[in-house]
């Protein structure tokens, strides 16, 4: 395996000492969630932003997005391995990350760094009792910042997201095999973060220096994308306020003061699934003239694309507006420590 995987010679075995918790919590803000009317889907608003971000996702630690299917190794040209957990693939048999997986990951960050509600209703509210004001809204005209951007629904109504993310396709051919350890459920008996009358925040797994690989014969074989491999995708947005797009850019790890890494897929407790995002270019419609130009031409005019310095300036301006109007600084401070690309955290099989 590549050097982002550590053979777990010192971590395995029944006598292994319990390692430090592989996750931490970003506490809810003290104030109740902010609520607003959504902007609507019937037209492009001239004072909002619309466009496309062209993204490159670079694997930082081994990545596995499970299909839930185990196949014989001979079925995928690996006769030396009896059974293999498969990763999602596209029509061309290349590995991919579903856009929905990326969107859920990015939404969780957006929720944490704004004064937002939870995206979904917990299944077991007795074991994980959320504060009532953090549960999803029951009124389409009273949506929190994250729900306006990423969508939500209630009984008899729904609000569609202003953001869509395409599936991200692997840019290499073939795949590698990793050997994942058996993962255990978190130990909740003495977990004050979970049970303190009410759940106190959102849970995020640390970015780790490497991921654990048990080695052939000791771990569970799985298709993986390895360190430094690349996926590409597009993020399409419409009717976003400048500060909303700025907050989205922060969630994508574009704030130089608060760099963030994404954690995607399986194996987060043992260091897997860390990815860095780079925005290669952006197509942005910023006013009525841009909208008219875009939809009266068969070819997108070059001046609607931002690259290099113009892209950097645009990103910095939107991020500044986000800090002024939407960002909860204590929550962003905490999250940036958990998901910082530069980390001293190392994985343990047992925690």
CSV table of C-alpha atoms in Angstrom, one decimal:
chain,number,residue,atom,x,y,z
A,1,UNK,CA,0.0,0.0,0.0
A,2,UNK,CA,1.0,3.6,-0.3
A,3,UNK,CA,2.7,5.4,2.5
A,4,UNK,CA,-0.5,7.0,3.8
A,5,UNK,CA,-1.4,3.6,5.3
A,6,UNK,CA,0.2,2.3,8.4
A,7,UNK,CA,0.5,-1.5,8.9
A,8,UNK,CA,-1.0,-1.9,12.4
A,9,UNK,CA,1.7,-4.0,14.0
A,10,UNK,CA,1.5,-1.9,17.2
A,11,UNK,CA,-2.3,-1.5,17.3
A,12,UNK,CA,-3.9,-4.9,16.9
A,13,UNK,CA,-4.6,-7.7,19.3
A,14,UNK,CA,-7.1,-8.3,22.1
A,15,UNK,CA,-4.8,-6.7,24.7
A,16,UNK,CA,-4.5,-3.5,22.8
A,17,UNK,CA,-4.9,-0.4,25.1
A,18,UNK,CA,-7.8,1.8,24.3
A,19,UNK,CA,-6.6,4.8,22.2
A,20,UNK,CA,-7.8,8.4,22.4
A,21,UNK,CA,-11.2,9.2,21.0
A,22,UNK,CA,-10.9,9.6,17.2
A,23,UNK,CA,-13.5,12.4,17.1
A,24,UNK,CA,-14.6,15.5,18.9
A,25,UNK,CA,-17.7,17.7,19.0
A,26,UNK,CA,-18.4,21.2,17.7
A,27,UNK,CA,-20.8,22.7,20.2
A,28,UNK,CA,-24.1,24.3,19.2
A,29,UNK,CA,-24.1,28.1,19.4
A,30,UNK,CA,-25.7,29.5,22.5
A,31,UNK,CA,-28.3,31.6,20.5
A,32,UNK,CA,-31.3,29.8,18.8
A,33,UNK,CA,-30.9,29.1,15.1
A,34,UNK,CA,-31.4,32.1,12.8
A,35,UNK,CA,-34.4,31.7,10.4
A,36,UNK,CA,-35.4,33.2,7.1
A,37,UNK,CA,-37.6,32.9,4.1
A,38,UNK,CA,-36.0,30.9,1.2
A,39,UNK,CA,-35.4,32.8,-2.0
A,40,UNK,CA,-37.6,30.7,-4.3
A,41,UNK,CA,-36.8,28.6,-7.4
A,42,UNK,CA,-38.9,30.4,-10.0
A,43,UNK,CA,-36.3,32.8,-11.3
A,44,UNK,CA,-32.6,33.9,-11.1
A,45,UNK,CA,-32.4,36.8,-8.7
A,46,UNK,CA,-30.2,39.6,-10.0
A,47,UNK,CA,-28.8,40.4,-6.5
A,48,UNK,CA,-27.7,36.8,-5.9
A,49,UNK,CA,-25.0,34.6,-7.3
A,50,UNK,CA,-25.3,31.7,-9.7
A,51,UNK,CA,-22.7,29.5,-11.4
A,52,UNK,CA,-20.4,26.5,-11.3
A,53,UNK,CA,-17.3,25.6,-9.3
A,54,UNK,CA,-14.9,23.1,-11.0
A,55,UNK,CA,-13.3,21.0,-8.3
A,56,UNK,CA,-10.4,18.7,-8.0
A,57,UNK,CA,-10.4,16.4,-5.0
A,58,UNK,CA,-7.1,15.0,-3.9
A,59,UNK,CA,-7.0,11.9,-1.7
A,60,UNK,CA,-5.0,12.5,1.5
A,61,UNK,CA,-5.6,9.2,3.2
A,62,UNK,CA,-7.0,6.0,1.7
A,63,UNK,CA,-10.6,6.3,0.5
A,64,UNK,CA,-13.3,3.7,0.4
A,65,UNK,CA,-16.9,4.5,-0.5
A,66,UNK,CA,-18.7,1.2,0.0
A,67,UNK,CA,-21.4,-0.3,-2.2
A,68,UNK,CA,-22.4,-2.7,0.6
A,69,UNK,CA,-21.6,-5.5,-1.8
A,70,UNK,CA,-18.8,-8.2,-1.4
A,71,UNK,CA,-17.7,-10.0,-4.5
A,72,UNK,CA,-15.3,-12.8,-5.3
A,73,UNK,CA,-11.8,-11.5,-6.1
A,74,UNK,CA,-11.9,-13.4,-9.4
A,75,UNK,CA,-14.9,-11.3,-10.5
A,76,UNK,CA,-12.7,-8.1,-10.5
A,77,UNK,CA,-9.4,-9.6,-11.7
A,78,UNK,CA,-8.0,-10.4,-8.2
A,79,UNK,CA,-7.9,-14.2,-8.1
A,80,UNK,CA,-5.4,-14.0,-5.2
A,81,UNK,CA,-8.0,-12.6,-2.8
A,82,UNK,CA,-11.2,-14.7,-2.2
A,83,UNK,CA,-13.6,-11.9,-1.3
A,84,UNK,CA,-13.4,-8.1,-1.7
A,85,UNK,CA,-15.6,-5.2,-0.5
A,86,UNK,CA,-16.3,-3.1,-3.6
A,87,UNK,CA,-16.3,0.6,-4.0
A,88,UNK,CA,-18.7,2.6,-6.1
A,89,UNK,CA,-17.9,2.6,-9.8
A,90,UNK,CA,-19.3,4.5,-12.8
A,91,UNK,CA,-20.2,3.1,-16.2
A,92,UNK,CA,-16.6,3.1,-17.3
A,93,UNK,CA,-15.7,1.0,-14.3
A,94,UNK,CA,-13.7,3.9,-12.8
A,95,UNK,CA,-14.2,4.5,-9.0
A,96,UNK,CA,-16.4,7.4,-8.1
A,97,UNK,CA,-17.7,9.3,-5.1
A,98,UNK,CA,-21.4,10.0,-5.3
A,99,UNK,CA,-22.4,13.6,-5.4
A,100,UNK,CA,-24.8,12.9,-2.5
A,101,UNK,CA,-21.9,11.7,-0.3
A,102,UNK,CA,-19.9,14.8,-0.9
A,103,UNK,CA,-23.0,17.0,-0.4
A,104,UNK,CA,-23.8,15.5,2.9
A,105,UNK,CA,-20.2,15.9,4.1
A,106,UNK,CA,-20.1,19.5,3.0
A,107,UNK,CA,-23.5,20.2,4.5
A,108,UNK,CA,-22.4,18.9,7.9
A,109,UNK,CA,-19.6,21.4,7.9
A,110,UNK,CA,-21.9,24.3,6.8
A,111,UNK,CA,-24.3,23.4,9.6
A,112,UNK,CA,-21.6,23.4,12.2
A,113,UNK,CA,-20.1,26.8,11.3
A,114,UNK,CA,-23.4,28.6,11.0
A,115,UNK,CA,-26.2,28.9,13.5
A,116,UNK,CA,-28.2,26.1,11.9
A,117,UNK,CA,-30.5,23.2,12.8
A,118,UNK,CA,-29.7,19.6,12.2
A,119,UNK,CA,-30.3,18.4,8.6
A,120,UNK,CA,-32.3,15.3,9.6
A,121,UNK,CA,-34.5,14.1,12.4
A,122,UNK,CA,-32.6,11.7,14.6
A,123,UNK,CA,-34.1,8.2,14.6
A,124,UNK,CA,-33.5,7.6,18.3
A,125,UNK,CA,-34.2,10.8,20.1
A,126,UNK,CA,-34.2,9.0,23.5
A,127,UNK,CA,-30.5,8.0,23.1
A,128,UNK,CA,-29.5,11.1,21.3
A,129,UNK,CA,-31.8,13.9,22.7
A,130,UNK,CA,-31.2,17.0,20.6
A,131,UNK,CA,-32.3,20.4,21.9
A,132,UNK,CA,-35.8,21.1,20.3
A,133,UNK,CA,-34.5,24.2,18.6
A,134,UNK,CA,-31.9,22.2,16.7
A,135,UNK,CA,-34.4,19.8,15.2
A,136,UNK,CA,-35.5,20.4,11.6
A,137,UNK,CA,-37.9,23.2,11.0
A,138,UNK,CA,-41.7,22.4,10.5
A,139,UNK,CA,-42.2,25.7,8.6
A,140,UNK,CA,-41.0,26.3,5.1
A,141,UNK,CA,-40.9,30.1,5.8
A,142,UNK,CA,-38.6,29.6,8.8
A,143,UNK,CA,-35.5,27.9,7.5
A,144,UNK,CA,-32.0,28.0,9.0
A,145,UNK,CA,-28.9,29.0,7.0
A,146,UNK,CA,-28.0,25.4,6.1
A,147,UNK,CA,-31.5,24.4,5.1
A,148,UNK,CA,-31.9,27.3,2.8
A,149,UNK,CA,-28.7,26.3,0.9
A,150,UNK,CA,-28.9,22.5,1.1
A,151,UNK,CA,-32.6,21.9,1.2
A,152,UNK,CA,-35.0,20.4,3.8
A,153,UNK,CA,-38.6,19.0,4.0
A,154,UNK,CA,-41.5,18.7,6.4
A,155,UNK,CA,-44.9,17.1,6.5
A,156,UNK,CA,-46.6,18.0,3.2
A,157,UNK,CA,-43.8,20.4,2.0
A,158,UNK,CA,-40.3,20.5,0.8
A,159,UNK,CA,-37.6,23.0,-0.1
A,160,UNK,CA,-35.1,22.0,-2.9
A,161,UNK,CA,-31.4,22.6,-2.5
A,162,UNK,CA,-29.7,25.6,-4.1
A,163,UNK,CA,-26.6,23.5,-4.6
A,164,UNK,CA,-26.0,20.3,-6.6
A,165,UNK,CA,-22.8,18.3,-6.8
A,166,UNK,CA,-22.1,15.9,-9.6
A,167,UNK,CA,-20.5,12.5,-9.0
A,168,UNK,CA,-16.7,12.8,-8.7
A,169,UNK,CA,-14.8,10.5,-11.0
A,170,UNK,CA,-11.4,8.9,-10.4
A,171,UNK,CA,-8.7,10.1,-12.8
A,172,UNK,CA,-6.6,7.0,-12.5
A,173,UNK,CA,-7.2,3.6,-14.1
A,174,UNK,CA,-7.8,0.5,-12.0
A,175,UNK,CA,-7.8,0.5,-8.2
A,176,UNK,CA,-5.8,-0.8,-5.2
A,177,UNK,CA,-6.8,-3.1,-2.4
A,178,UNK,CA,-6.6,-2.1,1.2
A,179,UNK,CA,-7.1,-4.3,4.3
A,180,UNK,CA,-9.3,-2.6,6.8
A,181,UNK,CA,-9.5,-3.7,10.5
A,182,UNK,CA,-12.9,-4.6,12.0
A,183,UNK,CA,-14.4,-1.4,13.4
A,184,UNK,CA,-16.2,-1.2,16.7
A,185,UNK,CA,-19.1,0.9,17.7
A,186,UNK,CA,-18.3,3.9,19.9
A,187,UNK,CA,-18.3,3.3,23.6
A,188,UNK,CA,-21.2,5.5,24.9
A,189,UNK,CA,-21.4,4.4,28.6
A,190,UNK,CA,-19.3,7.3,29.9
A,191,UNK,CA,-19.5,9.6,27.0
A,192,UNK,CA,-20.5,12.9,28.4
A,193,UNK,CA,-20.5,14.5,25.0
A,194,UNK,CA,-23.4,12.4,23.9
A,195,UNK,CA,-25.5,12.3,27.1
A,196,UNK,CA,-25.7,15.5,29.1
A,197,UNK,CA,-29.5,15.8,29.2
A,198,UNK,CA,-29.2,16.9,25.6
A,199,UNK,CA,-26.7,16.4,22.9
A,200,UNK,CA,-24.4,19.3,22.9
A,201,UNK,CA,-23.0,19.5,19.4
A,202,UNK,CA,-22.1,17.9,16.1
A,203,UNK,CA,-19.6,15.0,15.9
A,204,UNK,CA,-16.6,15.1,13.5
A,205,UNK,CA,-13.8,12.6,13.1
A,206,UNK,CA,-10.2,14.0,13.3
A,207,UNK,CA,-8.1,14.2,10.2
A,208,UNK,CA,-5.3,11.7,10.8
A,209,UNK,CA,-1.6,11.6,9.7
A,210,UNK,CA,-2.3,8.2,8.0
A,211,UNK,CA,-4.8,5.4,7.8
A,212,UNK,CA,-4.4,1.9,9.3
A,213,UNK,CA,-4.0,-1.0,6.9
A,214,UNK,CA,-3.9,-4.4,8.6
A,215,UNK,CA,-2.2,-6.1,5.7
A,216,UNK,CA,-3.2,-9.1,3.6
A,217,UNK,CA,-4.5,-12.0,5.7
A,218,UNK,CA,-5.2,-9.8,8.7
A,219,UNK,CA,-7.7,-7.2,7.5
A,220,UNK,CA,-10.9,-7.0,5.4
A,221,UNK,CA,-10.0,-6.5,1.7
A,222,UNK,CA,-11.6,-3.5,0.1
A,223,UNK,CA,-11.2,-1.5,-3.1
A,224,UNK,CA,-9.6,1.9,-2.3
A,225,UNK,CA,-8.3,5.0,-3.9
A,226,UNK,CA,-4.8,5.8,-2.5
A,227,UNK,CA,-3.0,8.9,-1.3
A,228,UNK,CA,-2.4,11.6,-4.0
A,229,UNK,CA,-5.0,10.2,-6.4
A,230,UNK,CA,-7.4,12.6,-8.0
A,231,UNK,CA,-11.2,12.9,-8.4
A,232,UNK,CA,-12.9,15.7,-10.4
A,233,UNK,CA,-16.4,17.1,-10.1
A,234,UNK,CA,-18.6,20.2,-10.4
A,235,UNK,CA,-20.6,22.1,-7.9
A,236,UNK,CA,-23.5,24.0,-9.3
A,237,UNK,CA,-25.2,26.8,-7.3
A,238,UNK,CA,-28.0,29.3,-7.9
A,239,UNK,CA,-29.6,32.2,-5.9
A,240,UNK,CA,-27.0,32.3,-3.3
A,241,UNK,CA,-26.3,35.4,-1.4
A,242,UNK,CA,-22.6,36.4,-1.4
A,243,UNK,CA,-22.2,35.4,2.2
A,244,UNK,CA,-23.8,32.1,1.6
A,245,UNK,CA,-21.4,31.3,-1.2
A,246,UNK,CA,-18.6,32.5,1.0
A,247,UNK,CA,-19.6,30.1,3.8
A,248,UNK,CA,-19.8,27.3,1.2
A,249,UNK,CA,-16.3,28.2,0.1
A,250,UNK,CA,-15.1,28.0,3.7
A,251,UNK,CA,-16.8,24.5,4.0
A,252,UNK,CA,-14.8,23.5,0.9
A,253,UNK,CA,-11.6,24.4,2.7
A,254,UNK,CA,-10.8,27.6,0.8
A,255,UNK,CA,-10.3,29.9,3.8
A,256,UNK,CA,-6.5,30.2,4.3
A,257,UNK,CA,-7.0,31.1,8.0
A,258,UNK,CA,-9.2,28.1,8.6
A,259,UNK,CA,-8.1,25.3,6.3
A,260,UNK,CA,-10.4,22.3,6.4
A,261,UNK,CA,-10.2,18.7,5.1
A,262,UNK,CA,-13.2,16.6,4.1
A,263,UNK,CA,-13.8,13.2,5.7
A,264,UNK,CA,-15.7,11.0,3.3
A,265,UNK,CA,-16.7,7.3,3.2
A,266,UNK,CA,-15.8,4.4,5.5
A,267,UNK,CA,-13.0,4.0,8.0
A,268,UNK,CA,-13.0,7.5,9.5
A,269,UNK,CA,-12.1,6.3,13.0
A,270,UNK,CA,-8.9,4.6,11.6
A,271,UNK,CA,-7.9,7.6,9.5
A,272,UNK,CA,-9.4,6.8,6.2
A,273,UNK,CA,-11.4,9.2,3.9
A,274,UNK,CA,-9.5,12.5,4.2
A,275,UNK,CA,-9.6,14.6,1.0
A,276,UNK,CA,-8.4,18.1,0.0
A,277,UNK,CA,-10.4,20.3,-2.4
A,278,UNK,CA,-8.9,22.7,-5.0
A,279,UNK,CA,-11.1,25.0,-7.1
A,280,UNK,CA,-9.6,25.0,-10.6
A,281,UNK,CA,-11.9,27.7,-12.0
A,282,UNK,CA,-15.4,29.1,-11.5
A,283,UNK,CA,-18.2,30.3,-13.8
A,284,UNK,CA,-20.0,33.0,-11.9
A,285,UNK,CA,-23.1,35.0,-13.0
A,286,UNK,CA,-23.0,38.1,-10.7
A,287,UNK,CA,-25.6,40.4,-12.2
A,288,UNK,CA,-28.4,40.8,-14.7
A,289,UNK,CA,-25.9,41.5,-17.6
A,290,UNK,CA,-24.1,38.2,-16.8
A,291,UNK,CA,-27.3,36.3,-16.9
A,292,UNK,CA,-28.4,37.8,-20.2
A,293,UNK,CA,-24.9,37.1,-21.7
A,294,UNK,CA,-24.9,33.5,-20.5
A,295,UNK,CA,-28.3,32.7,-22.0
A,296,UNK,CA,-28.1,34.5,-25.3
A,297,UNK,CA,-25.0,32.6,-26.5
A,298,UNK,CA,-24.4,29.0,-27.4
A,299,UNK,CA,-20.9,29.3,-26.0
A,300,UNK,CA,-20.2,30.5,-22.5
A,301,UNK,CA,-18.2,33.8,-22.8
A,302,UNK,CA,-14.7,33.6,-21.4
A,303,UNK,CA,-15.2,36.6,-19.2
A,304,UNK,CA,-17.7,34.6,-17.1
A,305,UNK,CA,-14.9,32.3,-16.0
A,306,UNK,CA,-12.7,33.1,-13.0
A,307,UNK,CA,-9.2,31.7,-12.9
A,308,UNK,CA,-5.9,32.4,-11.2
A,309,UNK,CA,-5.8,35.9,-9.5
A,310,UNK,CA,-9.4,36.8,-10.4
A,311,UNK,CA,-10.6,33.5,-8.8
A,312,UNK,CA,-8.5,34.1,-5.7
A,313,UNK,CA,-9.8,37.6,-5.3
A,314,UNK,CA,-13.4,36.5,-5.7
A,315,UNK,CA,-13.0,33.7,-3.2
A,316,UNK,CA,-11.4,36.0,-0.6
A,317,UNK,CA,-14.1,38.6,-1.0
A,318,UNK,CA,-16.9,36.1,-0.5
A,319,UNK,CA,-15.2,34.6,2.5
A,320,UNK,CA,-14.8,38.0,4.1
A,321,UNK,CA,-18.6,38.6,3.7
A,322,UNK,CA,-19.3,35.2,5.2
A,323,UNK,CA,-17.3,36.0,8.3
A,324,UNK,CA,-19.1,39.3,8.6
A,325,UNK,CA,-22.7,37.9,8.3
A,326,UNK,CA,-23.0,34.1,8.7
A,327,UNK,CA,-20.0,32.4,10.3
A,328,UNK,CA,-20.0,31.4,14.0
A,329,UNK,CA,-16.3,32.0,14.9
A,330,UNK,CA,-16.1,29.8,18.0
A,331,UNK,CA,-17.5,26.9,16.0
A,332,UNK,CA,-15.2,27.4,13.1
A,333,UNK,CA,-12.2,27.7,15.4
A,334,UNK,CA,-13.1,24.3,16.9
A,335,UNK,CA,-13.8,22.6,13.6
A,336,UNK,CA,-10.6,23.8,12.1
A,337,UNK,CA,-8.7,22.1,14.8
A,338,UNK,CA,-10.5,18.8,14.1
A,339,UNK,CA,-10.3,18.9,10.3
A,340,UNK,CA,-7.0,20.7,9.9
A,341,UNK,CA,-4.8,19.3,7.1
A,342,UNK,CA,-1.8,19.6,9.4
A,343,UNK,CA,-2.3,17.2,12.2
A,344,UNK,CA,-0.5,15.1,14.8
A,345,UNK,CA,-3.4,12.7,15.3
A,346,UNK,CA,-2.7,9.0,14.6
A,347,UNK,CA,-5.3,6.3,14.3
A,348,UNK,CA,-6.0,3.4,16.8
A,349,UNK,CA,-8.0,0.4,16.1
A,350,UNK,CA,-9.5,0.4,19.5
A,351,UNK,CA,-10.8,3.6,21.2
